[in-house]
Amino acid sequence: MSNQATVTVAAAVDGREGDVFVHASPEATGYHLWGWKAVFERAFGHKTVYLAARRSDRIVGILPLVFFRSALFGRFAVSLPF
């Protein structure tokens, strides 16, 4: 059994806290930044949710999801590029 704290996933991510994590993470890209949420919602009208994986209230991962509707594919979610 591991002694690491449990990781939880939540949809409520504060933009500032998320951006601090992104800037400190070498694996993250600019597309993980909170500003892209406004671009997808305002410019394209797509609902966007940022999921955060937390360990002991500290963000350890972020997954941005954009929700689409399509006549061909129905409703689906896509992660941002990269």
GROMACS .gro file of C-alpha atoms in nm:
model
   82
    1MET     CA    1   0.000   0.000   0.000
    2SER     CA    2   0.133   0.344  -0.096
    3ASN     CA    3   0.183   0.618   0.161
    4GLN     CA    4   0.103   0.893  -0.091
    5ALA     CA    5  -0.210   1.100  -0.039
    6THR     CA    6  -0.512   1.022  -0.252
    7VAL     CA    7  -0.558   1.220  -0.573
    8THR     CA    8  -0.903   1.372  -0.629
    9VAL     CA    9  -1.045   1.534  -0.943
   10ALA     CA   10  -1.264   1.844  -0.927
   11ALA     CA   11  -1.414   2.072  -1.191
   12ALA     CA   12  -1.374   2.387  -0.982
   13VAL     CA   13  -1.037   2.537  -1.073
   14ASP     CA   14  -0.944   2.892  -0.984
   15GLY     CA   15  -0.781   3.048  -1.290
   16ARG     CA   16  -0.499   3.209  -1.098
   17GLU     CA   17  -0.415   2.891  -0.906
   18GLY     CA   18  -0.430   2.688  -1.226
   19ASP     CA   19  -0.199   2.926  -1.412
   20VAL     CA   20   0.056   2.912  -1.128
   21PHE     CA   21   0.059   2.534  -1.165
   22VAL     CA   22   0.090   2.555  -1.546
   23HIS     CA   23   0.382   2.801  -1.533
   24ALA     CA   24   0.565   2.573  -1.285
   25SER     CA   25   0.508   2.254  -1.489
   26PRO     CA   26   0.758   2.177  -1.765
   27GLU     CA   27   0.512   1.934  -1.927
   28ALA     CA   28   0.235   2.195  -1.957
   29THR     CA   29   0.178   2.410  -2.265
   30GLY     CA   30   0.029   2.754  -2.317
   31TYR     CA   31  -0.298   2.582  -2.407
   32HIS     CA   32  -0.337   2.478  -2.042
   33LEU     CA   33  -0.358   2.843  -1.932
   34TRP     CA   34  -0.690   2.977  -1.807
   35GLY     CA   35  -0.709   3.246  -2.079
   36TRP     CA   36  -0.796   2.985  -2.341
   37LYS     CA   37  -1.123   2.916  -2.157
   38ALA     CA   38  -1.251   3.263  -2.251
   39VAL     CA   39  -1.138   3.220  -2.612
   40PHE     CA   40  -1.336   2.898  -2.660
   41GLU     CA   41  -1.641   3.028  -2.477
   42ARG     CA   42  -1.660   3.382  -2.617
   43ALA     CA   43  -1.520   3.339  -2.965
   44PHE     CA   44  -1.662   2.997  -3.047
   45GLY     CA   45  -1.952   2.957  -2.801
   46HIS     CA   46  -1.826   2.625  -2.662
   47LYS     CA   47  -1.867   2.534  -2.296
   48THR     CA   48  -1.524   2.477  -2.143
   49VAL     CA   49  -1.434   2.307  -1.814
   50TYR     CA   50  -1.094   2.279  -1.653
   51LEU     CA   51  -1.055   1.967  -1.439
   52ALA     CA   52  -0.789   1.967  -1.169
   53ALA     CA   53  -0.629   1.666  -1.006
   54ARG     CA   54  -0.544   1.752  -0.646
   55ARG     CA   55  -0.336   1.584  -0.381
   56SER     CA   56  -0.381   1.733  -0.035
   57ASP     CA   57  -0.546   2.046  -0.183
   58ARG     CA   58  -0.249   2.107  -0.415
   59ILE     CA   59  -0.299   2.089  -0.794
   60VAL     CA   60  -0.096   1.806  -0.948
   61GLY     CA   61  -0.258   1.808  -1.294
   62ILE     CA   62  -0.496   2.004  -1.517
   63LEU     CA   63  -0.716   1.879  -1.802
   64PRO     CA   64  -0.897   2.143  -2.008
   65LEU     CA   65  -1.207   2.007  -2.183
   66VAL     CA   66  -1.410   2.179  -2.457
   67PHE     CA   67  -1.765   2.054  -2.522
   68PHE     CA   68  -1.892   2.039  -2.881
   69ARG     CA   69  -2.219   1.956  -3.054
   70SER     CA   70  -2.222   1.807  -3.398
   71ALA     CA   71  -2.500   1.681  -3.620
   72LEU     CA   72  -2.274   1.394  -3.723
   73PHE     CA   73  -2.113   1.301  -3.388
   74GLY     CA   74  -2.361   1.435  -3.128
   75ARG     CA   75  -2.227   1.583  -2.806
   76PHE     CA   76  -1.864   1.518  -2.711
   77ALA     CA   77  -1.572   1.666  -2.518
   78VAL     CA   78  -1.222   1.725  -2.651
   79SER     CA   79  -0.908   1.813  -2.462
   80LEU     CA   80  -0.720   2.117  -2.583
   81PRO     CA   81  -0.428   2.061  -2.824
   82PHE     CA   82  -0.106   1.911  -2.694
   0.00000   0.00000   0.00000
